[in-house]
PDB file of C-alpha atoms and ligand atoms in Angstrom:
ATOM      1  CA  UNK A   1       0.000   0.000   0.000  1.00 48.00           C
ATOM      2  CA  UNK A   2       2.589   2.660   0.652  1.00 51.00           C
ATOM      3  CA  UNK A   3       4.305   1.967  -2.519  1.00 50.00           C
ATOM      4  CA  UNK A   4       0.697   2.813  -4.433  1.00 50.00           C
ATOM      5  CA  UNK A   5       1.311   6.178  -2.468  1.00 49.00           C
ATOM      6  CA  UNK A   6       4.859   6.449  -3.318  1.00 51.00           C
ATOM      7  CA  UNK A   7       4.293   5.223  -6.901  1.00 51.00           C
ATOM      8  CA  UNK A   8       0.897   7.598  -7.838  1.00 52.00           C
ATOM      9  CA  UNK A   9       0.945  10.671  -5.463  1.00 52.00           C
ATOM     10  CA  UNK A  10      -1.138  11.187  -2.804  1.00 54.00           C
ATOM     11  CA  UNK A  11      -3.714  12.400  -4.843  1.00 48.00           C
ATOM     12  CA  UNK A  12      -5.003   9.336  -6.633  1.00 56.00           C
ATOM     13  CA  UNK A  13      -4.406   6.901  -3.379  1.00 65.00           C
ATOM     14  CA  UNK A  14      -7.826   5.114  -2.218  1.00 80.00           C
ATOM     15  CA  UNK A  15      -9.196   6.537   0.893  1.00 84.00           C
ATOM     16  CA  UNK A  16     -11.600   3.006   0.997  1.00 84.00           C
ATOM     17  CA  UNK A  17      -8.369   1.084   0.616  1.00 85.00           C
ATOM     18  CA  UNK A  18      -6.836   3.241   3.291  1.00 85.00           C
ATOM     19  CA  UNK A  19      -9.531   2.369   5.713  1.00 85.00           C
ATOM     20  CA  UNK A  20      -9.611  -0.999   5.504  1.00 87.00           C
ATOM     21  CA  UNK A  21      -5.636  -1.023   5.502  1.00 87.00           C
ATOM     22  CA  UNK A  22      -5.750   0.718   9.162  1.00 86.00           C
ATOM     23  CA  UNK A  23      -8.724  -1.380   9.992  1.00 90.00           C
ATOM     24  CA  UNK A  24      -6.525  -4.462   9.483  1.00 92.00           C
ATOM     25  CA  UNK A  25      -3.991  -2.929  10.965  1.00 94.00           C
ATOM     26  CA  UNK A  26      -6.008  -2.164  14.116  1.00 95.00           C
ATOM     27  CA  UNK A  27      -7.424  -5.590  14.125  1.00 96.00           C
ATOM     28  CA  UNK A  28      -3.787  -7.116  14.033  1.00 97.00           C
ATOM     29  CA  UNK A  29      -2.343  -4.898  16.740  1.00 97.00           C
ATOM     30  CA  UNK A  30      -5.543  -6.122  19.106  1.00 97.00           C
ATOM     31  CA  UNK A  31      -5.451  -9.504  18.173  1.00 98.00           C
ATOM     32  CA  UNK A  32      -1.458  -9.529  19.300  1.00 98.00           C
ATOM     33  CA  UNK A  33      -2.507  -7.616  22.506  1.00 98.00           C
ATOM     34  CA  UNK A  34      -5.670 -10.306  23.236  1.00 98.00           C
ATOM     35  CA  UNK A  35      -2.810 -13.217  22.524  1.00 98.00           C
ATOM     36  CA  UNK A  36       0.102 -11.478  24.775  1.00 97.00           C
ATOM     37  CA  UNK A  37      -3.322 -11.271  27.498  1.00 98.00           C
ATOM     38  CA  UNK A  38      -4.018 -14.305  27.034  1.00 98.00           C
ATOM     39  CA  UNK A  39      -7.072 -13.518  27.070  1.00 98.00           C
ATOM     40  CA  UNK A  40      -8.328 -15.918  23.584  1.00 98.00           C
ATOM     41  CA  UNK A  41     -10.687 -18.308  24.889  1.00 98.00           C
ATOM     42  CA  UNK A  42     -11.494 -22.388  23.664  1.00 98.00           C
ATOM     43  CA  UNK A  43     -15.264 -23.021  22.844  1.00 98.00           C
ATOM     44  CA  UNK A  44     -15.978 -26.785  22.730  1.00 98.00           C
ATOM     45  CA  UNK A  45     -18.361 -28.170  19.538  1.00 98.00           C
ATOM     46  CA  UNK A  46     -19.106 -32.138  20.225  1.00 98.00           C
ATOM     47  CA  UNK A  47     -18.985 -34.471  17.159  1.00 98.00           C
ATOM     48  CA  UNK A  48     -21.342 -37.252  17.689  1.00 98.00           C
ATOM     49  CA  UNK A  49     -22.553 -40.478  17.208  1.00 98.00           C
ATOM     50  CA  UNK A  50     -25.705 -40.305  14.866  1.00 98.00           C
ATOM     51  CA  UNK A  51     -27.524 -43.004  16.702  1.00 96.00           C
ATOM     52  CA  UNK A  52     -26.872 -42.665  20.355  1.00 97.00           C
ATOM     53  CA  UNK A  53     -26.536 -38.367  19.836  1.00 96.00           C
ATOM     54  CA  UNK A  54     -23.512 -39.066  22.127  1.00 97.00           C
ATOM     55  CA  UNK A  55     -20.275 -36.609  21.533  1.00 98.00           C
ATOM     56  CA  UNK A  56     -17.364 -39.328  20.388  1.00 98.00           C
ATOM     57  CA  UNK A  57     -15.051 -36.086  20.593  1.00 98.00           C
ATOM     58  CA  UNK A  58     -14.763 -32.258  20.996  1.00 98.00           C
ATOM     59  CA  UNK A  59     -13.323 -29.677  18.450  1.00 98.00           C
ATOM     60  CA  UNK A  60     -11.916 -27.120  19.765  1.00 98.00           C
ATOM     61  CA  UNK A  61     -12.522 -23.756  18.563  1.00 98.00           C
ATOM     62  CA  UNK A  62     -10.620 -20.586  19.554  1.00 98.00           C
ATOM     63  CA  UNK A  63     -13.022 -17.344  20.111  1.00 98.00           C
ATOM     64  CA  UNK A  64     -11.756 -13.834  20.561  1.00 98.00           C
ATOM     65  CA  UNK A  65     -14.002 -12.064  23.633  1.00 97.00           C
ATOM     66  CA  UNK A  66     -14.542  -8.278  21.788  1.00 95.00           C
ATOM     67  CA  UNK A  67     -17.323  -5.398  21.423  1.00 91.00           C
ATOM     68  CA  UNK A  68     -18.997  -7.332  24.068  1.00 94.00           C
ATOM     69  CA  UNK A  69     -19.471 -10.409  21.826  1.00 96.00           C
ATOM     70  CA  UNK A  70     -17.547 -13.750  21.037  1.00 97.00           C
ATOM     71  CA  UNK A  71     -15.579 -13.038  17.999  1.00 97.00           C
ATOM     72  CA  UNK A  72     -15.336 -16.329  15.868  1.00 98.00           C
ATOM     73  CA  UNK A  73     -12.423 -17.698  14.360  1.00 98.00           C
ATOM     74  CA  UNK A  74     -13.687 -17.393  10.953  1.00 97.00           C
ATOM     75  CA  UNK A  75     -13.782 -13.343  11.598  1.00 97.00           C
ATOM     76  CA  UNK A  76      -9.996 -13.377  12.416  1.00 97.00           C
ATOM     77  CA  UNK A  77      -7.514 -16.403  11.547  1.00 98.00           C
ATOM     78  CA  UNK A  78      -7.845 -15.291   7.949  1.00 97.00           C
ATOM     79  CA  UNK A  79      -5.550 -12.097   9.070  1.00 97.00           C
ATOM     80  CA  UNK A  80      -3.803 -14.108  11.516  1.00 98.00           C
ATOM     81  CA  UNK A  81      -2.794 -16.951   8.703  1.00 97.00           C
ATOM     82  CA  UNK A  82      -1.864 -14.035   6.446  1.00 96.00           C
ATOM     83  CA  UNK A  83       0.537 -11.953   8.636  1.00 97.00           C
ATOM     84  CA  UNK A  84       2.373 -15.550  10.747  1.00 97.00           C
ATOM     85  CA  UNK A  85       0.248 -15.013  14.014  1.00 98.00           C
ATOM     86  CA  UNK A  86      -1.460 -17.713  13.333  1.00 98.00           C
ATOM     87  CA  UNK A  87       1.668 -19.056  14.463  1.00 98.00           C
ATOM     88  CA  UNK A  88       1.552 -17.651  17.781  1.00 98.00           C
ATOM     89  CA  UNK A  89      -1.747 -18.350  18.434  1.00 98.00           C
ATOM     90  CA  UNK A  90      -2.225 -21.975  17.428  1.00 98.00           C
ATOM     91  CA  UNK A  91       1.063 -22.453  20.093  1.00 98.00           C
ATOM     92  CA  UNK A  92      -1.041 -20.628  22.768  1.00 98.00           C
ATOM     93  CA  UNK A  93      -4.002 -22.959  22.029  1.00 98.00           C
ATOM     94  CA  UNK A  94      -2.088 -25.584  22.190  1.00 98.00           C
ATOM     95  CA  UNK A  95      -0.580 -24.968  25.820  1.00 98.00           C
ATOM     96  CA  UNK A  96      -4.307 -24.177  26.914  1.00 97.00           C
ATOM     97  CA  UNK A  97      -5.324 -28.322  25.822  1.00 98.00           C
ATOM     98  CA  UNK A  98      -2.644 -28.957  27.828  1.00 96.00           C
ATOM     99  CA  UNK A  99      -4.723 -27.660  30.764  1.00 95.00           C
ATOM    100  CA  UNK A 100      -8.192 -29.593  29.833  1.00 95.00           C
ATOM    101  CA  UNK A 101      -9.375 -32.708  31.421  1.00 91.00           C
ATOM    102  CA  UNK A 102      -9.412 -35.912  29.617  1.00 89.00           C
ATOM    103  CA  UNK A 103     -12.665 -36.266  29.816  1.00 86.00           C
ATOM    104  CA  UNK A 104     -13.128 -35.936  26.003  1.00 93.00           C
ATOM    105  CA  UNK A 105     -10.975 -36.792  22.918  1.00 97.00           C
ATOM    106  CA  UNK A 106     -10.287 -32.999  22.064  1.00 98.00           C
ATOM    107  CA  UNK A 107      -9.323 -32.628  18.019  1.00 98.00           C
ATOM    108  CA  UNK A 108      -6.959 -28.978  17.588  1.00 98.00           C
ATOM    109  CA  UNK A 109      -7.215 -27.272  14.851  1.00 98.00           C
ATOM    110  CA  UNK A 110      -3.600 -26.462  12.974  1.00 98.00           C
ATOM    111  CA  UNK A 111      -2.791 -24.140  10.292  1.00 97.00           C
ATOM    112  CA  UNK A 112       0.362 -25.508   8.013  1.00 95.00           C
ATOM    113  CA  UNK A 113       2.385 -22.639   9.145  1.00 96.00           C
ATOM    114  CA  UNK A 114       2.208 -24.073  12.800  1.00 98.00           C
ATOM    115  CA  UNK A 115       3.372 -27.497  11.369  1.00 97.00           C
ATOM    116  CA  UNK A 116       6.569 -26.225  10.029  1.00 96.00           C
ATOM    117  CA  UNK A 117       7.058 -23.935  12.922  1.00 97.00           C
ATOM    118  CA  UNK A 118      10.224 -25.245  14.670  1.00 96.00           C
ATOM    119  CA  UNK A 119       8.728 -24.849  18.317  1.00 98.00           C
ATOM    120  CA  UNK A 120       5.971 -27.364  17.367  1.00 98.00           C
ATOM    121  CA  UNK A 121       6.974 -30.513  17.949  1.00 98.00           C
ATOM    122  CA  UNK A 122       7.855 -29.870  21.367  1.00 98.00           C
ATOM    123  CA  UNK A 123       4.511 -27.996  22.547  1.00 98.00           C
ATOM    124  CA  UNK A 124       2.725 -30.756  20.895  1.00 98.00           C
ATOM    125  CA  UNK A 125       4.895 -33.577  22.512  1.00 98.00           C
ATOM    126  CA  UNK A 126       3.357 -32.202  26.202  1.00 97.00           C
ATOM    127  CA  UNK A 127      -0.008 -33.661  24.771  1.00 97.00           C
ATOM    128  CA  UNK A 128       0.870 -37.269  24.222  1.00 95.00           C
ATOM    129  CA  UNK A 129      -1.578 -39.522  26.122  1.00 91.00           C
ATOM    130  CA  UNK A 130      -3.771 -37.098  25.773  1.00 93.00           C
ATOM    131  CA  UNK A 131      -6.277 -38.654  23.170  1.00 91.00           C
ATOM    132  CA  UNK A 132      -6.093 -35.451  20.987  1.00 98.00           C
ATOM    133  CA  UNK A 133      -6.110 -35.292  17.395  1.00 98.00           C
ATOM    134  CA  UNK A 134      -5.093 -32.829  15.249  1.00 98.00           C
ATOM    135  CA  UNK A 135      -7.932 -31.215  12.370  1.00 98.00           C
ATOM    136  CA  UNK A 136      -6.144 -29.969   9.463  1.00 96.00           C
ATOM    137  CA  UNK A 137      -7.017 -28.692   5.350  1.00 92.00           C
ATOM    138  CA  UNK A 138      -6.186 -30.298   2.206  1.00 88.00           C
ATOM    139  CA  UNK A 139      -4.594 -27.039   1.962  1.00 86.00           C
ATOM    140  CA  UNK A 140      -1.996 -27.777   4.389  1.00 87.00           C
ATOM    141  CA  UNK A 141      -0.872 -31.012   1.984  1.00 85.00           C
ATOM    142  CA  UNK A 142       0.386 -28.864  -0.478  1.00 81.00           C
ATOM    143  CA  UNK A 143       2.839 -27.440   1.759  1.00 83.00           C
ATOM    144  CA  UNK A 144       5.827 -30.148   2.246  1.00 85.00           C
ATOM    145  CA  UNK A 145       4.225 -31.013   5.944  1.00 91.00           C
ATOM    146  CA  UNK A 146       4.392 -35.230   5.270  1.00 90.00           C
ATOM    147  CA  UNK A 147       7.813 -35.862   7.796  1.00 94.00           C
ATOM    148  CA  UNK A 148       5.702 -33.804  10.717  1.00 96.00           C
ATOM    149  CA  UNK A 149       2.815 -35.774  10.086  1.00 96.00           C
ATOM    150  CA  UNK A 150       4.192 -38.939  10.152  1.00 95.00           C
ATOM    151  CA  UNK A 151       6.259 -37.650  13.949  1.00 97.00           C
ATOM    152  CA  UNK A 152       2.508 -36.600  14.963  1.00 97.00           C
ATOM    153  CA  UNK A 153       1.473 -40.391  13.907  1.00 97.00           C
ATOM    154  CA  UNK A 154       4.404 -41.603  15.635  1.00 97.00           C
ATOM    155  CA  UNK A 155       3.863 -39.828  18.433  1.00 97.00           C
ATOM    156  CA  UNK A 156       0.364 -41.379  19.321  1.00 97.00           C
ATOM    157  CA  UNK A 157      -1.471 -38.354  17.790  1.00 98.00           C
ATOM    158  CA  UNK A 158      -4.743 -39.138  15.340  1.00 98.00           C
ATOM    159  CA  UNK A 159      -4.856 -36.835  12.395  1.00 97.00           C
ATOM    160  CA  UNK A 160      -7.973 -35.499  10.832  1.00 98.00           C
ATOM    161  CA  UNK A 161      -8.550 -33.937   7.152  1.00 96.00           C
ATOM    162  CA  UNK A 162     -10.805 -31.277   7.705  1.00 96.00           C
ATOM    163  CA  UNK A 163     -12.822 -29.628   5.270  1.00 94.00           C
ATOM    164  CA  UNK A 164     -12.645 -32.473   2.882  1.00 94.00           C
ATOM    165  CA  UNK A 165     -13.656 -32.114  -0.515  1.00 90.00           C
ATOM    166  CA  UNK A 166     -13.776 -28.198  -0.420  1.00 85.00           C
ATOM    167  CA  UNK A 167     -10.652 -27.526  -1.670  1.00 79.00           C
ATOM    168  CA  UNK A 168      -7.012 -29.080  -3.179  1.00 74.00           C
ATOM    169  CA  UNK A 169      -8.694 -32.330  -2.472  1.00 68.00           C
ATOM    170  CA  UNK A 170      -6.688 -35.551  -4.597  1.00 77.00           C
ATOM    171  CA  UNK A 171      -8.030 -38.927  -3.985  1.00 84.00           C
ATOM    172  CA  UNK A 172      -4.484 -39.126  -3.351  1.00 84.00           C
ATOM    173  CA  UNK A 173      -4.194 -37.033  -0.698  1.00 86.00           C
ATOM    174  CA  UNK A 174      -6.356 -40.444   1.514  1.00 89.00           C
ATOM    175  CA  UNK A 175      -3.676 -42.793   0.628  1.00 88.00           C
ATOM    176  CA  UNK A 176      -0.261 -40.872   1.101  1.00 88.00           C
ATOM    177  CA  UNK A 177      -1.095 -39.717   4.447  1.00 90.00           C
ATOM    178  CA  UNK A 178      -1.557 -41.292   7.745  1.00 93.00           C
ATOM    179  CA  UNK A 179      -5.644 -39.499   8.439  1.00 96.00           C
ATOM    180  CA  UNK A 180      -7.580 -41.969  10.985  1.00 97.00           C
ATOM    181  CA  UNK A 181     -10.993 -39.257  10.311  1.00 97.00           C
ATOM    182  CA  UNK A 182     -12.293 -37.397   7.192  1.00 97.00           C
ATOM    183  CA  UNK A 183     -14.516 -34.493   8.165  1.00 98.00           C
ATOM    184  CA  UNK A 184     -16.485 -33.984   5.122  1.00 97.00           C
ATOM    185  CA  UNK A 185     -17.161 -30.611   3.931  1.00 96.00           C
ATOM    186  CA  UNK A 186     -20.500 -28.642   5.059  1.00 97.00           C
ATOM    187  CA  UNK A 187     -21.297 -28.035   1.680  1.00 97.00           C
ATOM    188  CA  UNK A 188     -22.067 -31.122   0.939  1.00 97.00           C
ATOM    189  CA  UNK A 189     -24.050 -31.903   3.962  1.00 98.00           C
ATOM    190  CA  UNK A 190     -26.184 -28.399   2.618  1.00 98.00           C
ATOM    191  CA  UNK A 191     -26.893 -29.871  -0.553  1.00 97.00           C
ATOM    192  CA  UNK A 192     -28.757 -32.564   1.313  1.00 98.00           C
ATOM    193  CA  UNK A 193     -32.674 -32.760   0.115  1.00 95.00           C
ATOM    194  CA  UNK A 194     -31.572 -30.008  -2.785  1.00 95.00           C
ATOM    195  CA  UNK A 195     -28.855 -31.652  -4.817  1.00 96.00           C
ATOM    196  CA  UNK A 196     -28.924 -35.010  -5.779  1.00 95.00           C
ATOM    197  CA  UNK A 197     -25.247 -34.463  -6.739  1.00 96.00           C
ATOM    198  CA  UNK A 198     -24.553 -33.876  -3.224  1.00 96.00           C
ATOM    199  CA  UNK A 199     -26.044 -36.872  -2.501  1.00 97.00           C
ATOM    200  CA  UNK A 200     -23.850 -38.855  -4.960  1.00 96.00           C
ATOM    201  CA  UNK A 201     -20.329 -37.109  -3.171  1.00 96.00           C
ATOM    202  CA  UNK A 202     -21.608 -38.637  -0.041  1.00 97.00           C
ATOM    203  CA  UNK A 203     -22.322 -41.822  -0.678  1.00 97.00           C
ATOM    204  CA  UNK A 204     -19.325 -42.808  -2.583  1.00 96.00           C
ATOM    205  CA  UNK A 205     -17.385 -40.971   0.007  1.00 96.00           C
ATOM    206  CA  UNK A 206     -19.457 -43.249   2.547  1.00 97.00           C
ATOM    207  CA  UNK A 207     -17.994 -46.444   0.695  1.00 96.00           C
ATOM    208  CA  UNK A 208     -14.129 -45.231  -0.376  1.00 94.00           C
ATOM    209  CA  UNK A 209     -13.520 -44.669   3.272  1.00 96.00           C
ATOM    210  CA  UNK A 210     -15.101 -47.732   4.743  1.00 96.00           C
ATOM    211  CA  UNK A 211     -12.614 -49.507   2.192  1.00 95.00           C
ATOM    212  CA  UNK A 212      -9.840 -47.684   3.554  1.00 95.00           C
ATOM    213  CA  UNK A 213     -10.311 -47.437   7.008  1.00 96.00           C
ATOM    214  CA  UNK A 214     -11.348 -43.977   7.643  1.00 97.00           C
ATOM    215  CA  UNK A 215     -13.841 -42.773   9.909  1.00 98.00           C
ATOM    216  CA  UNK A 216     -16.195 -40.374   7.932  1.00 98.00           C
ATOM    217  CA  UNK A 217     -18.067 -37.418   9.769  1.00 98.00           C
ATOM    218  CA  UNK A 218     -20.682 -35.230   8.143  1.00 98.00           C
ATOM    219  CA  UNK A 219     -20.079 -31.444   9.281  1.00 98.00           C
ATOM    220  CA  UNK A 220     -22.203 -28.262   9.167  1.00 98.00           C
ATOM    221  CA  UNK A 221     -25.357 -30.423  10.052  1.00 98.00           C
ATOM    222  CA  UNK A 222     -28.674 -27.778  10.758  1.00 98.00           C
ATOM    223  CA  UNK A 223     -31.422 -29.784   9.797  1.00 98.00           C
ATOM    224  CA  UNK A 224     -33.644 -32.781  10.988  1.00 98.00           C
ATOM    225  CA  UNK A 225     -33.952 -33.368   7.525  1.00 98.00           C
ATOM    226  CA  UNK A 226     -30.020 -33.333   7.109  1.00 98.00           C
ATOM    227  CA  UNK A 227     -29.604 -35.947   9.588  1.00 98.00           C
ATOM    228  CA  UNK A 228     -32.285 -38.170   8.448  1.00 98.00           C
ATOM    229  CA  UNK A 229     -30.768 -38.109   4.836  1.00 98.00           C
ATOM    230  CA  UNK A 230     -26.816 -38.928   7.091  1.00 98.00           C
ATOM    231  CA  UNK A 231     -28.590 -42.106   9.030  1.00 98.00           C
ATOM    232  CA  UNK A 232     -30.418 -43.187   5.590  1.00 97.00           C
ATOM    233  CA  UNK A 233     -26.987 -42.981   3.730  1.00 98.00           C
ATOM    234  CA  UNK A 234     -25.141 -44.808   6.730  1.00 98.00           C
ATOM    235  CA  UNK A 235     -23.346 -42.218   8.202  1.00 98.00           C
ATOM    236  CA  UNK A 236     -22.026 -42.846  11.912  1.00 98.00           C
ATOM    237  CA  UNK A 237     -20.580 -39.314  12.978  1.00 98.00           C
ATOM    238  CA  UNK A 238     -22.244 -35.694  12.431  1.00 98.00           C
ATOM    239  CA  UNK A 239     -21.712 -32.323  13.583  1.00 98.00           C
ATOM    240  CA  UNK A 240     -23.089 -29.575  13.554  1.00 98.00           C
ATOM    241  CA  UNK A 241     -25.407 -26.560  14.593  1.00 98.00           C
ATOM    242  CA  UNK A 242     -28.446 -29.505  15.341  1.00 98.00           C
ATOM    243  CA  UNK A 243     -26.377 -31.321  17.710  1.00 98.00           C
ATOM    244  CA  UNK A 244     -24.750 -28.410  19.892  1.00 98.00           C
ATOM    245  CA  UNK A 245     -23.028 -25.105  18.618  1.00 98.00           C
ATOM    246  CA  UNK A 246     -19.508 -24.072  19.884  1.00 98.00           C
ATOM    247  CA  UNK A 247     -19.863 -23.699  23.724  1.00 98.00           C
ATOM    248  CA  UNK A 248     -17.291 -22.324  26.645  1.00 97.00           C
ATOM    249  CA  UNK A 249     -15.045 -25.262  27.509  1.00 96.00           C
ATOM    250  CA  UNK A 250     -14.871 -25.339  31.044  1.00 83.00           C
ATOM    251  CA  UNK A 251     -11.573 -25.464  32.706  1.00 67.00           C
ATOM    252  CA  UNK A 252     -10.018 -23.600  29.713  1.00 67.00           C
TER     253      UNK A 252
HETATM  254  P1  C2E B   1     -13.489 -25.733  10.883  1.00 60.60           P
HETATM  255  O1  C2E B   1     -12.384 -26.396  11.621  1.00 60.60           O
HETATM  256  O2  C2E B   1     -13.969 -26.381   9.651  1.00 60.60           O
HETATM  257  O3  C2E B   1     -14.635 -25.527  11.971  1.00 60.60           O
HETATM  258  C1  C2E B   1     -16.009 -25.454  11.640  1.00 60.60           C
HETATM  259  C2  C2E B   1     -16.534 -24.041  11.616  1.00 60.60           C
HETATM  260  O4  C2E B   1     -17.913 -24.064  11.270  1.00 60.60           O
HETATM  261  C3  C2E B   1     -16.480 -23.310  12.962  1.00 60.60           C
HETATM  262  O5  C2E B   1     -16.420 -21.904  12.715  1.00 60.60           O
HETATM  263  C4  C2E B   1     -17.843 -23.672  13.558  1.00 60.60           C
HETATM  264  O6  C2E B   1     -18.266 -22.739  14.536  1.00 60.60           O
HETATM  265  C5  C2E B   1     -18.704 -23.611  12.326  1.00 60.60           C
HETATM  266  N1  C2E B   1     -19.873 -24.514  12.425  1.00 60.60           N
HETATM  267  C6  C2E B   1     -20.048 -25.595  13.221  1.00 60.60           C
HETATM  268  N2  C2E B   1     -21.251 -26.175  12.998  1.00 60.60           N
HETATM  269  C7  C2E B   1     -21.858 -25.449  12.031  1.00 60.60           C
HETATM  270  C8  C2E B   1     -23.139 -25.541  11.371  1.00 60.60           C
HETATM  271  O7  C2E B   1     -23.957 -26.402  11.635  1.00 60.60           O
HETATM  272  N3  C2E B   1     -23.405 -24.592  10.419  1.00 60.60           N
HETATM  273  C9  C2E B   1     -22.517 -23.600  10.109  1.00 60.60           C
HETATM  274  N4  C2E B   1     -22.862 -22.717   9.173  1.00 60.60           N
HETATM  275  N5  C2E B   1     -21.296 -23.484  10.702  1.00 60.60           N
HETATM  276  C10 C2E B   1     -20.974 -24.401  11.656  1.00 60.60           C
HETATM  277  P2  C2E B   1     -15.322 -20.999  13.453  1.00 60.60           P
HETATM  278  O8  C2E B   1     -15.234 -21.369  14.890  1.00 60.60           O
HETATM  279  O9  C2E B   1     -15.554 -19.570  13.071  1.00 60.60           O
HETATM  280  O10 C2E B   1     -13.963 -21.500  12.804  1.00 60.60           O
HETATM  281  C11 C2E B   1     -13.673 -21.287  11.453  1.00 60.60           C
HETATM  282  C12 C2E B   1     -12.404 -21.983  11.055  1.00 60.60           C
HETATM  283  O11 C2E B   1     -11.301 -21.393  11.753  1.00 60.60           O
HETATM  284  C13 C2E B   1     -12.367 -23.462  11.450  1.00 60.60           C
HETATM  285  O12 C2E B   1     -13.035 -24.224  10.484  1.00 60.60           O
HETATM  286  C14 C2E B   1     -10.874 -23.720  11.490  1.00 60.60           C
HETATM  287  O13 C2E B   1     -10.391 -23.983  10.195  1.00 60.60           O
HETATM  288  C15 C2E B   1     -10.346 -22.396  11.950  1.00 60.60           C
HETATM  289  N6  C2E B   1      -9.965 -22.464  13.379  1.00 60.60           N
HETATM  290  C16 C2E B   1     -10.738 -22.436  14.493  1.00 60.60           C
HETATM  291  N7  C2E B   1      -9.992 -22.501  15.617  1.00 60.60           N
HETATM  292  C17 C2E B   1      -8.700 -22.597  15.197  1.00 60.60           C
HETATM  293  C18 C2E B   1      -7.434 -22.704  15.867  1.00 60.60           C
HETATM  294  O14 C2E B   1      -7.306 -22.764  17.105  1.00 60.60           O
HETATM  295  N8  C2E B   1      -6.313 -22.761  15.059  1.00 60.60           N
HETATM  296  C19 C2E B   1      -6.396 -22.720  13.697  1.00 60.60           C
HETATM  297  N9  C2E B   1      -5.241 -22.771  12.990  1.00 60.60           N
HETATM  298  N10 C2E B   1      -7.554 -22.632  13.036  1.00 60.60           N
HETATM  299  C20 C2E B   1      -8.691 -22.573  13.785  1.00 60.60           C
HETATM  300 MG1   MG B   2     -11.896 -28.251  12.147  1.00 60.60          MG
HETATM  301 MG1   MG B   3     -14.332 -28.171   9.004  1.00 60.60          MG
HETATM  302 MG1   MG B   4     -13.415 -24.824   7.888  1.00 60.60          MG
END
């Protein structure tokens, strides 16, 4: 941005682009401040078991307490992925599992940066015996991360592709690497009773990962009518809005 001022004078620079420039800016500086605070809190979602409703495991889900509200990841890890904090602040999230009972199997959420961040390995080794496992993107594949996987693997850890289907996503990508859980995406799961092509993606999802092993979860569930559609396609795991949105963990 300051070489568009340098570059074109003053006169021609974007007052819109300048505002959302300092709003980012602002954002970033508070966001550092909230992480140096610690003052980032875990909310808890529960994936379940279609047919009991029991949670087989908790996601955890980092929310930013700001203009008297709950700030949801989705409104900030965007800027935190693009500027490194996400760095930073996956660490801190880490070291707050650390804290939380065992009472659940808690899956983390990592961005690819955090994989290849030197420090990682170490934070995460203080979780072993913990039952957690760690959620991450197809995205993430792309990015030369295979040796920290297979340590994770190594290291007791279950690993979880997240998101599946919604973005670089290979057939491939289920056979070179070590995933116990595909978390298929919600877009899918919202083409349920609309799209008979969503219907399709599911099914033969259903089926490839029963051949390899894999458990298979449904996410972004909202409707009775979306789970009915999960149970009649012989789906075992769901989550989503219907079963229990992102709640305080206690403890955390
Ligand atoms: P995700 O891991 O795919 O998590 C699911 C997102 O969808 C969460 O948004 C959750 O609140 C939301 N969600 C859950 N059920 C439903 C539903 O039924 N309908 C709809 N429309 N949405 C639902 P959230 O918490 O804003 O998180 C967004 C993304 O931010 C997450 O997507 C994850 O990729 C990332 N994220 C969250 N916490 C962390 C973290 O600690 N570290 C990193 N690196 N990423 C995180
Ligand atoms: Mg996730
Ligand atoms: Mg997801
Ligand atoms: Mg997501």
């Amino acid at each position: 941005l300051r070489e568009a001022k340098k570059g074109r004078g003053i006169a021609y620079f974007n007052r819109e682009l300048e505002a959302a420039y300092m709003e980012r800016v602002e954002v970033l500086a508070a966001l550092e401040e909230a992480l140096r605070e610690g003052r980032l809190i875990l909310f808890g979602q529960p994936i379940v078991d279609l047919s009991t409703l029991e949670a087989v495991a908790t996601e955890v889900l980092v929310r930013w307490p700001r203009e008297g509200g709950f700030w949801p990841a989705g409104a900030f890890i965007p800027l935190a992925e693009e500027t490194g904090l996400i760095r930073e602040l996956d660490l801190y999230v880490l070291r707050r599992v650390e804290t939380l009972p065992e009472s659940s199997v808690w899956h983390v959420n990592l961005s690819p940066q955090t994989l290849r961040d030197p420090r990682f390995l170490e934070v995460a080794s203080r979780l072993r015996g913990k039952g957690v496992r760690f959620e991450i993107t197809e995205y993430a594949l792309a990015q030369g991360v295979e040796e920290v996987l297979k340590e994770l693997v190594e290291m007791g850890f279950g690993l979880v592709l997240d998101d599946f289907g919604q973005g670089y996503a290979s057939l491939n990508t289920l056979i070179q690497h070590p995933f116990c859980m595909v978390k298929m995406d919600r877009g899918f799961t919202a083409g349920l009773g609309q799209n008979p092509k969503s219907h399709a993606v599911l099914r033969a999802s259903l089926s490839l990962a029963r051949e390899l092993g894999l458990e298979l979860v449904a996410e972004g569930v909202e409707t009775e009518v979306q789970r009915d559609w999960l149970l009649r396609l012989g789906y075992r795991f769901a989550q989503g809005y219907l079963f229990g949105t992102p709640q305080p963990i206690s403890g955390s």
